[in-house]
PDB file of C-alpha atoms in Angstrom:
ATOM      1  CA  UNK A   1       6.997  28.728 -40.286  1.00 94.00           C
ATOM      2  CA  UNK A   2       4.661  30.413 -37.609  1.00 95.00           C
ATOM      3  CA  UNK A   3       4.875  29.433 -34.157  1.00 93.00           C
ATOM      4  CA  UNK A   4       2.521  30.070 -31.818  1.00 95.00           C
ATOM      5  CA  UNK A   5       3.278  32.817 -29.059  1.00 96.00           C
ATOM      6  CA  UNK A   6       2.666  31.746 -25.692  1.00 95.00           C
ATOM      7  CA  UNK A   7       0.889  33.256 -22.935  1.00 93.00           C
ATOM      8  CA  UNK A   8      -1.250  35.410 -25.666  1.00 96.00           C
ATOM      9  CA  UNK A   9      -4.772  33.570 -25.842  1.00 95.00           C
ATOM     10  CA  UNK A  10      -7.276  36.616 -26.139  1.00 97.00           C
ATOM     11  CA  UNK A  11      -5.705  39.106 -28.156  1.00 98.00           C
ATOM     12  CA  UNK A  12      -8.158  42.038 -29.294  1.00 98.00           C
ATOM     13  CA  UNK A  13      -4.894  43.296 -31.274  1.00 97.00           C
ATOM     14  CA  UNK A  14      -1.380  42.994 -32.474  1.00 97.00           C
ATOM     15  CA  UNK A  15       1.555  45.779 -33.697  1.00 97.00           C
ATOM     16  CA  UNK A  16       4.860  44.943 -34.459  1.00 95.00           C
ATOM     17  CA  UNK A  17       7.844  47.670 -33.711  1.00 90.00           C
ATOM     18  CA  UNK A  18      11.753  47.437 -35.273  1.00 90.00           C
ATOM     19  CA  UNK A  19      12.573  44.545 -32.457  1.00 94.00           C
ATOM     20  CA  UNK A  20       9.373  44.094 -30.195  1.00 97.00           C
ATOM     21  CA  UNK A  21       5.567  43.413 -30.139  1.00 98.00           C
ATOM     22  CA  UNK A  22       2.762  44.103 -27.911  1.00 98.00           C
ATOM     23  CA  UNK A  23      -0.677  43.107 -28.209  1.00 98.00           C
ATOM     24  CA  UNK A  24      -4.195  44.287 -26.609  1.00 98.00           C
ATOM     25  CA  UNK A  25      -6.222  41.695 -24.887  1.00 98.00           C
ATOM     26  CA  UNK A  26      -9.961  41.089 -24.674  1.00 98.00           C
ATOM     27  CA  UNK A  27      -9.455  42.527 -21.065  1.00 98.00           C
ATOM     28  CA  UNK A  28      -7.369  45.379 -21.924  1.00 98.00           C
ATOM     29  CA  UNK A  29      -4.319  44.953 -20.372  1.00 98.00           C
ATOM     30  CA  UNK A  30      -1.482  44.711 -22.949  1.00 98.00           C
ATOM     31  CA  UNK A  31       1.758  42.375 -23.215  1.00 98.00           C
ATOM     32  CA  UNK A  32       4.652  42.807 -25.228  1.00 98.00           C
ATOM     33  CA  UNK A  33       7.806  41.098 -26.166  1.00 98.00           C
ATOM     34  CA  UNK A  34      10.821  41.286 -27.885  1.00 97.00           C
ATOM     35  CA  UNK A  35      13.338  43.898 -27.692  1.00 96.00           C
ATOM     36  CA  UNK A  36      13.717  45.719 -24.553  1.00 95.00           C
ATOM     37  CA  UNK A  37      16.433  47.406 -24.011  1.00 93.00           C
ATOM     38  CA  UNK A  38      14.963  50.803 -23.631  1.00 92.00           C
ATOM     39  CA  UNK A  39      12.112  49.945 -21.731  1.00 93.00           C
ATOM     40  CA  UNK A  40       9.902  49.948 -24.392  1.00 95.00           C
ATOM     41  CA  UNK A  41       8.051  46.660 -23.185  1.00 97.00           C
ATOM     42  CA  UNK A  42       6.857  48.209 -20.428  1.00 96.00           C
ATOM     43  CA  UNK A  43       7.337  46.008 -17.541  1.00 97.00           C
ATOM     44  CA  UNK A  44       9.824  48.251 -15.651  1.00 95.00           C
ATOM     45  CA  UNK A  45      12.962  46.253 -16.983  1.00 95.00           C
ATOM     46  CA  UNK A  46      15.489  47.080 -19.391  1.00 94.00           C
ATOM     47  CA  UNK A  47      15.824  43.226 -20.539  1.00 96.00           C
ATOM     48  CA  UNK A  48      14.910  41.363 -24.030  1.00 97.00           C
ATOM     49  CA  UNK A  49      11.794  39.010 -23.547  1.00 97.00           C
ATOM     50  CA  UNK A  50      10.892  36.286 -25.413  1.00 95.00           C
ATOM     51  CA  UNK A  51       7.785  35.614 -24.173  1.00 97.00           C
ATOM     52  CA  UNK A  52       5.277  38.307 -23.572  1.00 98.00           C
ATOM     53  CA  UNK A  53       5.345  40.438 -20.212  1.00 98.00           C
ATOM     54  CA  UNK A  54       2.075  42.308 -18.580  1.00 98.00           C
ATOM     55  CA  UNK A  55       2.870  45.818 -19.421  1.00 98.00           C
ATOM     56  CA  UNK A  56       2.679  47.821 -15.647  1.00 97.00           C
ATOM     57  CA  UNK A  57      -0.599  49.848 -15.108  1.00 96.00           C
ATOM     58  CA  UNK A  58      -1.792  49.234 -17.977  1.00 98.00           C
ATOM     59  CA  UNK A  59      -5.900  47.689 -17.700  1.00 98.00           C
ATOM     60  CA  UNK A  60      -8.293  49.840 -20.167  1.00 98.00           C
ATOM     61  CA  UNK A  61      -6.484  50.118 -23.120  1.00 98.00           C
ATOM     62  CA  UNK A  62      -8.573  50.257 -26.524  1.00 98.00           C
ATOM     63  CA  UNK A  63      -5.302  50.243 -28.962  1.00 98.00           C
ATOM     64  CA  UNK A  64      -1.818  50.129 -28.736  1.00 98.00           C
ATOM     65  CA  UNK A  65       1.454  51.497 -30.977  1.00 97.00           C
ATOM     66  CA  UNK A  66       4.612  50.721 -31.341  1.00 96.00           C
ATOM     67  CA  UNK A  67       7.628  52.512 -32.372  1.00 93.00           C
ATOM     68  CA  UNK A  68      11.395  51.813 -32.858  1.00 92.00           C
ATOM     69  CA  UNK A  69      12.126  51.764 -29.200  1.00 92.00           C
ATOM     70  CA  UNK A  70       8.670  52.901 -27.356  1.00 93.00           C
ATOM     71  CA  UNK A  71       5.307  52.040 -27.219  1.00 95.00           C
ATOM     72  CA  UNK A  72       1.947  53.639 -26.647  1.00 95.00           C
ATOM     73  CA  UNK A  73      -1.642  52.497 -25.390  1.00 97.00           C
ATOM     74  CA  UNK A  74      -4.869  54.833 -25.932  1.00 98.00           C
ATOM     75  CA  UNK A  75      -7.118  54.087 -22.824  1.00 98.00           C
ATOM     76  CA  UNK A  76     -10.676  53.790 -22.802  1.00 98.00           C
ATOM     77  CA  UNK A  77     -10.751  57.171 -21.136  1.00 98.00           C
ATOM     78  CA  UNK A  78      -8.986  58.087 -24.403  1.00 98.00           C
ATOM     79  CA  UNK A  79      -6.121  59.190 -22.810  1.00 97.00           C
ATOM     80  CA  UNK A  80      -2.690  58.113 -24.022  1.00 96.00           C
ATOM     81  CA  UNK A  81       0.271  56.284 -21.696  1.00 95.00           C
ATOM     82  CA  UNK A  82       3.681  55.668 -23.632  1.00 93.00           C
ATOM     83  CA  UNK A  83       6.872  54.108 -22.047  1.00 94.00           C
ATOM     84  CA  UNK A  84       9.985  53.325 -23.712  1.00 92.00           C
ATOM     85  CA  UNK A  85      13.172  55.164 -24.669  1.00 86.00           C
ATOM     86  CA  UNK A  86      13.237  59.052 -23.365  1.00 65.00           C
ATOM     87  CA  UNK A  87      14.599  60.104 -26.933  1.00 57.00           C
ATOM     88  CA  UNK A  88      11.285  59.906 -28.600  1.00 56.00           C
ATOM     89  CA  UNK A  89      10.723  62.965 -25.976  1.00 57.00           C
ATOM     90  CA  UNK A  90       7.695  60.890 -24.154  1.00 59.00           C
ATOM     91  CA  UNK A  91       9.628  62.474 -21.015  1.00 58.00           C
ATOM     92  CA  UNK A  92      12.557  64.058 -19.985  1.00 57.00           C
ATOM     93  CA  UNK A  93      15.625  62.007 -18.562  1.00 59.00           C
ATOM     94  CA  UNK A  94      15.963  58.333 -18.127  1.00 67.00           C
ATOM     95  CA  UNK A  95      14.532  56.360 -20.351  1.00 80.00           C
ATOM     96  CA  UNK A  96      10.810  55.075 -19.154  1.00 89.00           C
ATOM     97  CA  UNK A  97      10.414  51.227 -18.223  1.00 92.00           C
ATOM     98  CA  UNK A  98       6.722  51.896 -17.196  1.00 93.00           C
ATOM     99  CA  UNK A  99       4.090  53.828 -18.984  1.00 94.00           C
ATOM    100  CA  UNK A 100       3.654  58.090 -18.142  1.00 91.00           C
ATOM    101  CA  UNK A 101       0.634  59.585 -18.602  1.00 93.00           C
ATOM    102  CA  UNK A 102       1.206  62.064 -21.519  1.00 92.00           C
ATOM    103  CA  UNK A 103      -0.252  65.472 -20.440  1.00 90.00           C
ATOM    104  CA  UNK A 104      -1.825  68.093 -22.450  1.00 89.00           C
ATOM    105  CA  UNK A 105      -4.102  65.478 -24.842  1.00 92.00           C
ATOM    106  CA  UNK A 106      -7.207  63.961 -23.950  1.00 95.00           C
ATOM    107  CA  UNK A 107     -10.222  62.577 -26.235  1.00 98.00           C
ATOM    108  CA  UNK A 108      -8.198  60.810 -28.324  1.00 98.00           C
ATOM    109  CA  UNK A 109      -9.737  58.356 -30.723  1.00 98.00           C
ATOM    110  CA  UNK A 110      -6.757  56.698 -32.605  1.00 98.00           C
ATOM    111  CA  UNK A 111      -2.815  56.359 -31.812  1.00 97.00           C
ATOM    112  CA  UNK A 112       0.043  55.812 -34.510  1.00 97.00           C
ATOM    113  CA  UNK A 113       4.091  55.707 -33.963  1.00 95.00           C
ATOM    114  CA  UNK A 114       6.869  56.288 -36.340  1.00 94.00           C
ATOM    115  CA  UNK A 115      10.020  55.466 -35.472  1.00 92.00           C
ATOM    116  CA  UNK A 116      10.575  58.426 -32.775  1.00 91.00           C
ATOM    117  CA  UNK A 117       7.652  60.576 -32.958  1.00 94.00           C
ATOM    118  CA  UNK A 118       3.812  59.851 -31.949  1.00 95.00           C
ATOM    119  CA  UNK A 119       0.438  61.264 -33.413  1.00 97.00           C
ATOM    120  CA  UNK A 120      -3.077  61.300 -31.811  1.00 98.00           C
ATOM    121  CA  UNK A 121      -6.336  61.889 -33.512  1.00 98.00           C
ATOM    122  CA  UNK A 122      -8.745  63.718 -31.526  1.00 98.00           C
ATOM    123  CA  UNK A 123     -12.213  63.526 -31.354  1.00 98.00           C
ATOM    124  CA  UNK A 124     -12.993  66.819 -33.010  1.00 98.00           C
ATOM    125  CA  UNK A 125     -10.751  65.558 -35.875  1.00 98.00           C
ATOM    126  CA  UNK A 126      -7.593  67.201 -35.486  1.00 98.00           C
ATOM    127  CA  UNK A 127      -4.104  65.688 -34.766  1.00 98.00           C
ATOM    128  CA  UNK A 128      -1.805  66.318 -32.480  1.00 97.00           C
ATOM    129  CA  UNK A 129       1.870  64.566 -32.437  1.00 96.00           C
ATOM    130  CA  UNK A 130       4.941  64.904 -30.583  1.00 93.00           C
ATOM    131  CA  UNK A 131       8.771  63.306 -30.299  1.00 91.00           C
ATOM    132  CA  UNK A 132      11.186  63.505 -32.272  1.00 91.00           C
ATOM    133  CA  UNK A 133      10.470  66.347 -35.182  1.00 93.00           C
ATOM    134  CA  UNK A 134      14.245  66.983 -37.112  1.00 93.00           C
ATOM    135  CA  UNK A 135      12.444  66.544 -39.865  1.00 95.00           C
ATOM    136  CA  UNK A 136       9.210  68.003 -39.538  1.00 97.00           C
ATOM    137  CA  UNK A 137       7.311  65.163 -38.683  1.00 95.00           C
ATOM    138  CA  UNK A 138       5.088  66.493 -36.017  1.00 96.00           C
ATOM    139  CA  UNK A 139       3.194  68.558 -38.505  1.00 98.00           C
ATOM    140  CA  UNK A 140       3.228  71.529 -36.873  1.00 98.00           C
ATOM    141  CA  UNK A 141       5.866  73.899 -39.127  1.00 97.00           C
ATOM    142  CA  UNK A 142       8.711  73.412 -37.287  1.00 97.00           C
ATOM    143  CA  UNK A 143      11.912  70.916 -36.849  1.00 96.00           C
ATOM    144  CA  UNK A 144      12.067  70.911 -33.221  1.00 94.00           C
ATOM    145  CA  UNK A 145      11.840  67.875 -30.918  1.00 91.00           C
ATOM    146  CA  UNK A 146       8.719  68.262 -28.773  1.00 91.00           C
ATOM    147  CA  UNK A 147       8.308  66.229 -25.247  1.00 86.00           C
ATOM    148  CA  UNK A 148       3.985  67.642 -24.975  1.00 89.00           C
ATOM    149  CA  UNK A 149       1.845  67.201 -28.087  1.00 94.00           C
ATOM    150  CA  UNK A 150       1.493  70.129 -31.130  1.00 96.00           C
ATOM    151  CA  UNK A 151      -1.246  70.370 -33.079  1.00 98.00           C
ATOM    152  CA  UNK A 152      -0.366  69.607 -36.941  1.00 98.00           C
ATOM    153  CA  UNK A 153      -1.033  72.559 -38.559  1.00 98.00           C
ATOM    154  CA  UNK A 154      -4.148  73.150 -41.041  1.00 97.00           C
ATOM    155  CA  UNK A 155      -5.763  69.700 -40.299  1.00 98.00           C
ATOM    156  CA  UNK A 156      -9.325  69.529 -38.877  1.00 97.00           C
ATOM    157  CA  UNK A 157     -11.333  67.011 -40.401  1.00 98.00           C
ATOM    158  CA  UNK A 158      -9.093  63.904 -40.206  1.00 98.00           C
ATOM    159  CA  UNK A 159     -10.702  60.706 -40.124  1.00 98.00           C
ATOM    160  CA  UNK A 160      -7.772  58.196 -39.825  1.00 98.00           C
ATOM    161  CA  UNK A 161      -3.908  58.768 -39.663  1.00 98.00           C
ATOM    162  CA  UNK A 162      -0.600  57.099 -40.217  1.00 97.00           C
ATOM    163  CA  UNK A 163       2.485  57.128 -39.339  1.00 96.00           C
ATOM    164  CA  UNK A 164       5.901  56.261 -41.214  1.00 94.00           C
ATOM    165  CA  UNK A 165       9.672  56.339 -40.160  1.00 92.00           C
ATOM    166  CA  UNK A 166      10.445  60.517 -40.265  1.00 94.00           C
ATOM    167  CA  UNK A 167       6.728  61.380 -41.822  1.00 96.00           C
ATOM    168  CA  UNK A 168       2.969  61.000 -40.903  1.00 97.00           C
ATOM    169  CA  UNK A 169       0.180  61.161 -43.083  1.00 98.00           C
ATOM    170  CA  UNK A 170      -3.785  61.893 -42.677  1.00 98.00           C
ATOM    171  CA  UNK A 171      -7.056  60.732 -44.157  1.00 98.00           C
ATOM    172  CA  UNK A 172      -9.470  63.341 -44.599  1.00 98.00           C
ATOM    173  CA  UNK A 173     -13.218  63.564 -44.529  1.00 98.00           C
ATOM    174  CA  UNK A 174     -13.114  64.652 -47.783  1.00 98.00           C
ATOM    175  CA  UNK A 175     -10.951  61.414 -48.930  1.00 98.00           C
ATOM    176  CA  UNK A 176      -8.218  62.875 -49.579  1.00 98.00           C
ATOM    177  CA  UNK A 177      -4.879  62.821 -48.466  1.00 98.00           C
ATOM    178  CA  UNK A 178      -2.280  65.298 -46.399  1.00 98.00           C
ATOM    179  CA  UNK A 179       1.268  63.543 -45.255  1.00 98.00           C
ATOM    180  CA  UNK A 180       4.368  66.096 -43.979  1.00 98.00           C
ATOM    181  CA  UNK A 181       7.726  65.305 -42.621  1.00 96.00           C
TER     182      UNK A 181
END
């Protein structure tokens, strides 16, 4: 039955990963728990937490995302910071216990993860994703892994977006529907 989770009385959100959770409070810093092995909760350890830990340098965010083994806050500058395993190509090297500014996007106005890829929708409605792409999940033609965001290809009216395990999909202002990977 559902227990509650302690040290998590103002959450403004909640998104669940493949082993961990983090959550947006009313003041915008964000906590997570769970799984973290690869850094992905954010508090500069490599250790599982049951209870939830203040993600580092985190204060403004406005939404959060989780993946298999990273996670990702949009800021209310609408940038993006993501920390977590160095596979999903958030950085080169180690794997990141504390969120990295991810260059090369700003104006972001919504943040998804798949498993090991990420996707951003801008504020002039196009999408741009990065991570793992092996199976051309980052939209943008090829099946390469990319560390900086690509723009997905022949999108720009997009009005909400998802994202899946390998593939990511797009609402359109037209209400319809484009998904690739």
């Amino acid at each position: 039955t559902p227990v509650t989770v302690s040290g998590i009385s103002t959450a403004a959100s909640i998104v669940t990963g493949h082993r961990h959770t983090c959550s947006v409070l009313s003041n915008g810093s964000v906590k997570c728990w769970g799984s973290g092995d690869y850094g992905q909760l954010g508090n500069g350890a490599t250790s599982d937490q049951s209870t939830p830990v203040s993600v580092s340098g985190v204060s403004t965010a406005t939404q959060v995302a989780v993946g298999a083994y990273h996670s990702c806050a949009r800021l209310s500058d609408s940038t993006i910071k993501c920390w977590g395993m160095s596979e999903n190509r958030i950085d080169s090297g180690n794997n990141k216990t504390t969120p990295l500014q991810i260059s090369g996007i700003s104006n972001v106005t919504q943040v998804v993860s798949g498993n090991e890829h990420i996707c951003a929708r801008l504020s002039d409605s196009t999408i741009k994703c990065w991570g793992y792409g092996g199976i051309g999940q980052l939209g943008n033609g090829a099946t390469t892994d990319q560390s900086t965001p690509v723009t997905v290809s022949g999108i720009s009216n997009a009005t909400q977006i998802s994202a899946g395990n390998h593939f990511s999909c797009a609402r359109l202002s037209d209400s319809t529907v484009k998904c690739w990977g």
